[in-house]
PDB file of C-alpha atoms in Angstrom:
ATOM      1  CA  MET A  21      -2.504 -21.874  46.026  1.00  0.00           C
ATOM      2  CA  ASP A  22      -4.898 -19.590  47.920  1.00  0.00           C
ATOM      3  CA  THR A  23      -6.063 -22.513  50.063  1.00  0.00           C
ATOM      4  CA  LEU A  24      -2.458 -23.381  50.883  1.00  0.00           C
ATOM      5  CA  ILE A  25      -1.814 -19.778  51.951  1.00  0.00           C
ATOM      6  CA  MET A  26      -4.927 -19.827  54.144  1.00  0.00           C
ATOM      7  CA  PHE A  27      -3.792 -23.032  55.823  1.00  0.00           C
ATOM      8  CA  ALA A  28      -0.360 -21.522  56.413  1.00  0.00           C
ATOM      9  CA  ALA A  29      -1.881 -18.355  57.878  1.00  0.00           C
ATOM     10  CA  ALA A  30      -4.023 -20.458  60.211  1.00  0.00           C
ATOM     11  CA  LEU A  31      -1.223 -22.749  61.368  1.00  0.00           C
ATOM     12  CA  LEU A  32       1.777 -20.411  61.649  1.00  0.00           C
ATOM     13  CA  PRO A  33       0.712 -18.777  64.955  1.00  0.00           C
ATOM     14  CA  VAL A  34       0.142 -22.255  66.412  1.00  0.00           C
ATOM     15  CA  ILE A  35       3.585 -23.428  65.282  1.00  0.00           C
ATOM     16  CA  PHE A  36       5.207 -20.262  66.646  1.00  0.00           C
ATOM     17  CA  LEU A  37       3.696 -20.751  70.108  1.00  0.00           C
ATOM     18  CA  LEU A  38       4.566 -24.452  70.137  1.00  0.00           C
ATOM     19  CA  ILE A  39       8.191 -23.636  69.393  1.00  0.00           C
ATOM     20  CA  TYR A  40       8.143 -20.861  71.996  1.00  0.00           C
ATOM     21  CA  ILE A  41       6.859 -22.991  74.872  1.00  0.00           C
ATOM     22  CA  CYS A  42       9.146 -25.907  74.044  1.00  0.00           C
ATOM     23  CA  ARG A  43      12.165 -23.612  73.968  1.00  0.00           C
ATOM     24  CA  GLN A  44      11.328 -22.443  77.503  1.00  0.00           C
ATOM     25  CA  ASP A  45      11.751 -25.974  78.836  1.00  0.00           C
ATOM     26  CA  PRO A  46      15.154 -26.388  80.541  1.00  0.00           C
ATOM     27  CA  GLN A  47      14.791 -30.178  80.144  1.00  0.00           C
ATOM     28  CA  PRO A  48      13.036 -30.686  76.771  1.00  0.00           C
ATOM     29  CA  GLU A  49      10.461 -33.447  76.437  1.00  0.00           C
ATOM     30  CA  PRO A  50      10.797 -36.216  73.825  1.00  0.00           C
ATOM     31  CA  ILE A  51       9.506 -35.103  70.417  1.00  0.00           C
ATOM     32  CA  SER A  52       7.322 -38.196  70.145  1.00  0.00           C
ATOM     33  CA  TRP A  53       5.424 -37.260  73.314  1.00  0.00           C
ATOM     34  CA  LEU A  54       5.017 -33.648  72.210  1.00  0.00           C
ATOM     35  CA  VAL A  55       3.606 -34.783  68.869  1.00  0.00           C
ATOM     36  CA  LYS A  56       1.303 -37.181  70.700  1.00  0.00           C
ATOM     37  CA  ALA A  57       0.062 -34.294  72.869  1.00  0.00           C
ATOM     38  CA  VAL A  58      -0.700 -32.165  69.812  1.00  0.00           C
ATOM     39  CA  MET A  59      -2.557 -35.062  68.191  1.00  0.00           C
ATOM     40  CA  TYR A  60      -4.618 -35.567  71.353  1.00  0.00           C
ATOM     41  CA  GLY A  61      -5.678 -31.941  70.996  1.00  0.00           C
ATOM     42  CA  VAL A  62      -6.571 -32.506  67.356  1.00  0.00           C
ATOM     43  CA  GLY A  63      -8.460 -35.681  68.229  1.00  0.00           C
ATOM     44  CA  ILE A  64     -10.869 -34.064  70.663  1.00  0.00           C
ATOM     45  CA  CYS A  65     -12.144 -31.555  68.090  1.00  0.00           C
ATOM     46  CA  ILE A  66     -14.927 -33.724  66.670  1.00  0.00           C
ATOM     47  CA  PRO A  67     -16.468 -34.819  69.997  1.00  0.00           C
ATOM     48  CA  VAL A  68     -16.181 -31.255  71.291  1.00  0.00           C
ATOM     49  CA  ALA A  69     -17.962 -29.874  68.214  1.00  0.00           C
ATOM     50  CA  MET A  70     -20.753 -32.435  68.534  1.00  0.00           C
ATOM     51  CA  LEU A  71     -21.202 -31.703  72.230  1.00  0.00           C
ATOM     52  CA  GLU A  72     -21.204 -27.943  71.663  1.00  0.00           C
ATOM     53  CA  MET A  73     -23.917 -28.208  69.017  1.00  0.00           C
ATOM     54  CA  ALA A  74     -26.043 -30.337  71.333  1.00  0.00           C
ATOM     55  CA  ILE A  75     -25.616 -27.956  74.290  1.00  0.00           C
ATOM     56  CA  GLU A  76     -26.303 -24.897  72.138  1.00  0.00           C
ATOM     57  CA  GLN A  77     -29.520 -26.402  70.836  1.00  0.00           C
ATOM     58  CA  ALA A  78     -30.635 -27.503  74.291  1.00  0.00           C
ATOM     59  CA  MET A  79     -29.810 -24.266  76.133  1.00  0.00           C
ATOM     60  CA  LEU A  80     -30.317 -21.590  73.479  1.00  0.00           C
ATOM     61  CA  GLY A  81     -32.419 -23.213  70.787  1.00  0.00           C
ATOM     62  CA  GLY A  82     -30.129 -21.757  68.133  1.00  0.00           C
ATOM     63  CA  SER A  83     -28.081 -18.589  67.754  1.00  0.00           C
ATOM     64  CA  PRO A  84     -27.820 -16.178  70.729  1.00  0.00           C
ATOM     65  CA  THR A  85     -30.100 -13.151  70.625  1.00  0.00           C
ATOM     66  CA  ASP A  86     -28.924 -11.015  73.567  1.00  0.00           C
ATOM     67  CA  LEU A  87     -25.973 -10.522  75.913  1.00  0.00           C
ATOM     68  CA  PHE A  88     -27.311 -13.082  78.362  1.00  0.00           C
ATOM     69  CA  ASP A  89     -27.396 -15.679  75.589  1.00  0.00           C
ATOM     70  CA  THR A  90     -23.879 -14.825  74.429  1.00  0.00           C
ATOM     71  CA  THR A  91     -22.604 -15.210  77.983  1.00  0.00           C
ATOM     72  CA  ILE A  92     -24.315 -18.598  78.287  1.00  0.00           C
ATOM     73  CA  GLN A  93     -22.802 -19.564  74.957  1.00  0.00           C
ATOM     74  CA  ALA A  94     -19.352 -18.381  76.031  1.00  0.00           C
ATOM     75  CA  PHE A  95     -19.243 -20.344  79.282  1.00  0.00           C
ATOM     76  CA  PHE A  96     -21.431 -23.401  78.756  1.00  0.00           C
ATOM     77  CA  VAL A  97     -21.335 -23.977  74.992  1.00  0.00           C
ATOM     78  CA  ALA A  98     -17.660 -23.145  74.399  1.00  0.00           C
ATOM     79  CA  ALA A  99     -15.480 -22.827  77.506  1.00  0.00           C
ATOM     80  CA  LEU A 100     -16.726 -25.706  79.660  1.00  0.00           C
ATOM     81  CA  PRO A 101     -16.865 -28.426  76.956  1.00  0.00           C
ATOM     82  CA  GLU A 102     -13.574 -27.393  75.337  1.00  0.00           C
ATOM     83  CA  GLU A 103     -11.570 -27.118  78.539  1.00  0.00           C
ATOM     84  CA  SER A 104     -13.105 -30.309  79.934  1.00  0.00           C
ATOM     85  CA  PHE A 105     -12.049 -32.303  76.885  1.00  0.00           C
ATOM     86  CA  LYS A 106      -8.604 -30.705  76.929  1.00  0.00           C
ATOM     87  CA  LEU A 107      -8.235 -31.789  80.558  1.00  0.00           C
ATOM     88  CA  LEU A 108      -9.402 -35.293  79.685  1.00  0.00           C
ATOM     89  CA  ALA A 109      -6.840 -35.436  76.874  1.00  0.00           C
ATOM     90  CA  LEU A 110      -4.127 -34.134  79.204  1.00  0.00           C
ATOM     91  CA  TRP A 111      -4.973 -36.704  81.857  1.00  0.00           C
ATOM     92  CA  LEU A 112      -4.966 -39.559  79.336  1.00  0.00           C
ATOM     93  CA  LEU A 113      -1.623 -38.335  78.033  1.00  0.00           C
ATOM     94  CA  LEU A 114       0.115 -37.893  81.391  1.00  0.00           C
ATOM     95  CA  ARG A 115      -1.267 -40.713  83.518  1.00  0.00           C
ATOM     96  CA  LYS A 116       1.389 -43.149  82.213  1.00  0.00           C
ATOM     97  CA  ASN A 117       3.939 -40.705  80.832  1.00  0.00           C
ATOM     98  CA  PRO A 118       7.341 -41.531  82.380  1.00  0.00           C
ATOM     99  CA  TYR A 119       8.709 -38.145  81.279  1.00  0.00           C
ATOM    100  CA  PHE A 120       6.204 -36.133  83.324  1.00  0.00           C
ATOM    101  CA  ASP A 121       8.648 -35.597  86.163  1.00  0.00           C
ATOM    102  CA  GLU A 122       8.993 -31.802  86.423  1.00  0.00           C
ATOM    103  CA  HIS A 123       6.597 -28.990  87.214  1.00  0.00           C
ATOM    104  CA  PHE A 124       7.069 -27.229  83.879  1.00  0.00           C
ATOM    105  CA  ASP A 125       6.229 -30.436  81.987  1.00  0.00           C
ATOM    106  CA  GLY A 126       2.568 -30.000  82.866  1.00  0.00           C
ATOM    107  CA  ILE A 127       2.518 -26.626  81.143  1.00  0.00           C
ATOM    108  CA  VAL A 128       4.368 -27.917  78.079  1.00  0.00           C
ATOM    109  CA  TYR A 129       2.020 -30.855  77.547  1.00  0.00           C
ATOM    110  CA  ALA A 130      -1.109 -28.809  78.265  1.00  0.00           C
ATOM    111  CA  VAL A 131      -0.028 -26.173  75.741  1.00  0.00           C
ATOM    112  CA  CYS A 132       0.607 -28.860  73.116  1.00  0.00           C
ATOM    113  CA  VAL A 133      -2.887 -30.272  73.669  1.00  0.00           C
ATOM    114  CA  GLY A 134      -4.462 -26.807  73.648  1.00  0.00           C
ATOM    115  CA  LEU A 135      -2.658 -25.714  70.500  1.00  0.00           C
ATOM    116  CA  GLY A 136      -3.510 -28.974  68.728  1.00  0.00           C
ATOM    117  CA  PHE A 137      -7.146 -28.092  69.328  1.00  0.00           C
ATOM    118  CA  ALA A 138      -6.535 -24.457  68.361  1.00  0.00           C
ATOM    119  CA  ALA A 139      -4.900 -25.507  65.073  1.00  0.00           C
ATOM    120  CA  VAL A 140      -8.025 -27.312  63.851  1.00  0.00           C
ATOM    121  CA  GLU A 141     -10.313 -24.546  65.095  1.00  0.00           C
ATOM    122  CA  ASN A 142      -8.188 -21.888  63.419  1.00  0.00           C
ATOM    123  CA  VAL A 143      -8.143 -23.692  60.078  1.00  0.00           C
ATOM    124  CA  PHE A 144     -11.918 -24.040  60.269  1.00  0.00           C
ATOM    125  CA  PHE A 145     -12.456 -20.325  60.888  1.00  0.00           C
ATOM    126  CA  VAL A 146      -9.855 -19.015  58.435  1.00  0.00           C
ATOM    127  CA  VAL A 147     -10.666 -21.321  55.514  1.00  0.00           C
ATOM    128  CA  GLY A 148     -14.390 -20.859  56.171  1.00  0.00           C
ATOM    129  CA  GLU A 149     -14.071 -17.081  55.645  1.00  0.00           C
ATOM    130  CA  GLU A 150     -12.849 -16.983  52.062  1.00  0.00           C
ATOM    131  CA  GLY A 151     -14.065 -13.421  51.492  1.00  0.00           C
ATOM    132  CA  ASN A 152     -12.283 -11.977  54.529  1.00  0.00           C
ATOM    133  CA  TRP A 153      -9.914 -14.759  55.481  1.00  0.00           C
ATOM    134  CA  MET A 154      -6.925 -12.470  55.934  1.00  0.00           C
ATOM    135  CA  GLY A 155      -8.673 -10.293  58.504  1.00  0.00           C
ATOM    136  CA  VAL A 156      -9.894 -13.379  60.357  1.00  0.00           C
ATOM    137  CA  ALA A 157      -6.403 -14.907  60.270  1.00  0.00           C
ATOM    138  CA  VAL A 158      -4.786 -11.769  61.690  1.00  0.00           C
ATOM    139  CA  SER A 159      -7.366 -11.265  64.442  1.00  0.00           C
ATOM    140  CA  ARG A 160      -7.210 -14.906  65.502  1.00  0.00           C
ATOM    141  CA  ALA A 161      -3.407 -14.922  65.380  1.00  0.00           C
ATOM    142  CA  LEU A 162      -3.373 -11.975  67.786  1.00  0.00           C
ATOM    143  CA  LEU A 163      -6.174 -13.074  70.115  1.00  0.00           C
ATOM    144  CA  ALA A 164      -7.793 -16.499  69.701  1.00  0.00           C
ATOM    145  CA  VAL A 165      -4.710 -18.704  69.293  1.00  0.00           C
ATOM    146  CA  PRO A 166      -2.783 -16.929  72.080  1.00  0.00           C
ATOM    147  CA  GLY A 167      -5.970 -17.275  74.115  1.00  0.00           C
ATOM    148  CA  HIS A 168      -5.929 -21.069  73.820  1.00  0.00           C
ATOM    149  CA  TYR A 169      -2.234 -20.954  74.667  1.00  0.00           C
ATOM    150  CA  ALA A 170      -2.891 -18.966  77.859  1.00  0.00           C
ATOM    151  CA  PHE A 171      -5.798 -21.193  78.926  1.00  0.00           C
ATOM    152  CA  ALA A 172      -3.498 -24.191  78.502  1.00  0.00           C
ATOM    153  CA  VAL A 173      -0.696 -22.596  80.527  1.00  0.00           C
ATOM    154  CA  LEU A 174      -3.134 -22.104  83.410  1.00  0.00           C
ATOM    155  CA  MET A 175      -4.436 -25.675  83.167  1.00  0.00           C
ATOM    156  CA  GLY A 176      -0.929 -27.123  82.994  1.00  0.00           C
ATOM    157  CA  TYR A 177       0.248 -24.983  85.882  1.00  0.00           C
ATOM    158  CA  TYR A 178      -2.458 -26.185  88.268  1.00  0.00           C
ATOM    159  CA  TYR A 179      -2.183 -29.763  86.971  1.00  0.00           C
ATOM    160  CA  SER A 180       1.476 -29.814  88.016  1.00  0.00           C
ATOM    161  CA  VAL A 181       0.762 -28.055  91.305  1.00  0.00           C
ATOM    162  CA  TYR A 182      -1.760 -30.778  92.142  1.00  0.00           C
ATOM    163  CA  ARG A 183       0.637 -33.515  91.037  1.00  0.00           C
ATOM    164  CA  PHE A 184       3.792 -32.293  92.763  1.00  0.00           C
ATOM    165  CA  VAL A 185       2.934 -29.660  95.391  1.00  0.00           C
ATOM    166  CA  ASP A 186      -0.602 -29.549  96.779  1.00  0.00           C
ATOM    167  CA  HIS A 187      -3.145 -32.390  96.617  1.00  0.00           C
ATOM    168  CA  SER A 188      -5.995 -30.306  98.038  1.00  0.00           C
ATOM    169  CA  SER A 189      -9.482 -30.288  96.534  1.00  0.00           C
ATOM    170  CA  ARG A 190      -9.087 -26.544  95.966  1.00  0.00           C
ATOM    171  CA  THR A 191      -6.108 -27.087  93.684  1.00  0.00           C
ATOM    172  CA  ALA A 192      -7.881 -29.960  91.924  1.00  0.00           C
ATOM    173  CA  ALA A 193     -10.820 -27.660  91.188  1.00  0.00           C
ATOM    174  CA  CYS A 194      -8.488 -24.964  89.866  1.00  0.00           C
ATOM    175  CA  VAL A 195      -7.134 -27.349  87.205  1.00  0.00           C
ATOM    176  CA  LEU A 196     -10.446 -27.029  85.336  1.00  0.00           C
ATOM    177  CA  LEU A 197     -12.183 -23.981  86.770  1.00  0.00           C
ATOM    178  CA  VAL A 198      -9.394 -21.440  86.203  1.00  0.00           C
ATOM    179  CA  PRO A 199      -9.070 -22.107  82.436  1.00  0.00           C
ATOM    180  CA  VAL A 200     -12.869 -22.354  82.094  1.00  0.00           C
ATOM    181  CA  VAL A 201     -13.353 -18.951  83.718  1.00  0.00           C
ATOM    182  CA  ALA A 202     -10.569 -17.379  81.637  1.00  0.00           C
ATOM    183  CA  HIS A 203     -11.959 -18.933  78.443  1.00  0.00           C
ATOM    184  CA  GLY A 204     -15.526 -17.964  79.313  1.00  0.00           C
ATOM    185  CA  VAL A 205     -14.657 -14.330  80.010  1.00  0.00           C
ATOM    186  CA  TYR A 206     -12.642 -14.190  76.783  1.00  0.00           C
ATOM    187  CA  ASP A 207     -15.508 -15.589  74.678  1.00  0.00           C
ATOM    188  CA  ALA A 208     -18.167 -13.468  76.405  1.00  0.00           C
ATOM    189  CA  LEU A 209     -16.236 -10.315  75.527  1.00  0.00           C
ATOM    190  CA  ALA A 210     -15.502 -11.541  71.997  1.00  0.00           C
ATOM    191  CA  LEU A 211     -19.166 -12.416  71.351  1.00  0.00           C
ATOM    192  CA  SER A 212     -20.610  -9.191  72.751  1.00  0.00           C
ATOM    193  CA  GLY A 213     -20.459  -7.491  69.359  1.00  0.00           C
ATOM    194  CA  THR A 214     -22.716 -10.080  67.712  1.00  0.00           C
ATOM    195  CA  VAL A 215     -25.734  -8.615  69.510  1.00  0.00           C
ATOM    196  CA  ASN A 216     -24.915  -4.940  70.013  1.00  0.00           C
ATOM    197  CA  PRO A 217     -22.143  -3.200  68.027  1.00  0.00           C
ATOM    198  CA  TYR A 218     -21.743  -0.461  70.630  1.00  0.00           C
ATOM    199  CA  VAL A 219     -21.357  -2.934  73.465  1.00  0.00           C
ATOM    200  CA  GLY A 220     -19.117  -4.904  71.146  1.00  0.00           C
ATOM    201  CA  GLY A 221     -16.781  -1.933  70.750  1.00  0.00           C
ATOM    202  CA  ILE A 222     -16.414  -1.620  74.505  1.00  0.00           C
ATOM    203  CA  GLY A 223     -16.110  -5.386  74.758  1.00  0.00           C
ATOM    204  CA  THR A 224     -13.223  -5.394  72.295  1.00  0.00           C
ATOM    205  CA  ILE A 225     -11.290  -2.830  74.338  1.00  0.00           C
ATOM    206  CA  VAL A 226     -11.907  -4.783  77.534  1.00  0.00           C
ATOM    207  CA  LEU A 227     -10.975  -8.001  75.718  1.00  0.00           C
ATOM    208  CA  ILE A 228      -7.588  -6.642  74.680  1.00  0.00           C
ATOM    209  CA  TYR A 229      -6.913  -5.475  78.238  1.00  0.00           C
ATOM    210  CA  PHE A 230      -8.031  -8.849  79.605  1.00  0.00           C
ATOM    211  CA  CYS A 231      -5.761 -10.724  77.189  1.00  0.00           C
ATOM    212  CA  VAL A 232      -2.742  -8.623  78.172  1.00  0.00           C
ATOM    213  CA  LYS A 233      -3.356  -9.253  81.879  1.00  0.00           C
ATOM    214  CA  MET A 234      -4.048 -12.956  81.299  1.00  0.00           C
ATOM    215  CA  HIS A 235      -0.800 -13.432  79.396  1.00  0.00           C
ATOM    216  CA  LYS A 236       1.174 -11.613  82.082  1.00  0.00           C
ATOM    217  CA  PHE A 237      -0.402 -13.888  84.680  1.00  0.00           C
ATOM    218  CA  ALA A 238       0.382 -16.961  82.573  1.00  0.00           C
ATOM    219  CA  LYS A 239       3.986 -15.798  82.236  1.00  0.00           C
ATOM    220  CA  THR A 240       4.350 -15.617  86.009  1.00  0.00           C
ATOM    221  CA  LYS A 241       3.111 -19.205  86.251  1.00  0.00           C
ATOM    222  CA  ILE A 242       5.708 -20.331  83.717  1.00  0.00           C
ATOM    223  CA  VAL A 243       8.449 -18.581  85.691  1.00  0.00           C
ATOM    224  CA  GLU A 244       7.221 -20.152  88.956  1.00  0.00           C
ATOM    225  CA  HIS A 245       7.361 -23.691  87.638  1.00  0.00           C
ATOM    226  CA  ILE A 246      10.770 -23.230  86.037  1.00  0.00           C
ATOM    227  CA  ALA A 247      12.015 -21.903  89.381  1.00  0.00           C
ATOM    228  CA  ARG A 248      10.595 -24.954  91.174  1.00  0.00           C
ATOM    229  CA  ASP A 249      12.355 -27.274  88.748  1.00  0.00           C
ATOM    230  CA  GLN A 250      15.607 -25.417  89.311  1.00  0.00           C
ATOM    231  CA  GLY A 251      15.370 -25.980  93.051  1.00  0.00           C
ATOM    232  CA  ASP A 252      13.917 -22.709  94.347  1.00  0.00           C
ATOM    233  CA  ASN A 253      11.863 -24.216  97.180  1.00  0.00           C
ATOM    234  CA  SER A 254      10.717 -20.793  98.368  1.00  0.00           C
ATOM    235  CA  ILE A 255       8.268 -20.780  95.446  1.00  0.00           C
ATOM    236  CA  ASP A 256       6.285 -23.549  97.136  1.00  0.00           C
ATOM    237  CA  ARG A 257       5.494 -21.210 100.002  1.00  0.00           C
ATOM    238  CA  LEU A 258       3.774 -18.739  97.701  1.00  0.00           C
ATOM    239  CA  GLU A 259       0.005 -18.625  97.716  1.00  0.00           C
ATOM    240  CA  ILE A 260      -1.348 -20.719  94.870  1.00  0.00           C
TER     241      ILE A 260
END
């Protein structure tokens, strides 16, 4: 029974955000494609984990020992491999998807991929902390899972901009670099406490502020794409 409760605690924030983003879609996507997107996110977990372990061993030789190491871990061990595989999954999903015909669709599918990945990661962390699983579940429900959601919104936003609005190399780079930077900053702040508890306390405050600003920014991107789909062409003249 306890294991079932832990699984529920790990998955409920993922389910909530999936329902939320799908309900924002004025023209809902087919359920089968949404499920496929989530499963693509689940499917990349094993190769991502293997790659992260290899990079961590090659770059750090084990666990990080100072703030420089935690920053390297945040950007190159976690953010870059995870967001790269999410983008690969998104590309594989959308390259022949006949329903990817609106700007907001890119965000919906990217969020489904990102939250599929987040679901497995969250179960791993929550179930793996049997002694303090409730605290881990609450903290990840408030920060980590919404973090993956926000990274996915940013990736999906720029993916659709590149597909429908602007085919420049700058926009193409933003599809990966913007979520990688957001993810890397998030993880660097979250990991700061593993080396120095005082720096970690400051890092936690900055992390909360960063998450609030990131989610506000992501919300503006959702609003922009919905406006584009509803025919507000003036949005396309905004700076991307």
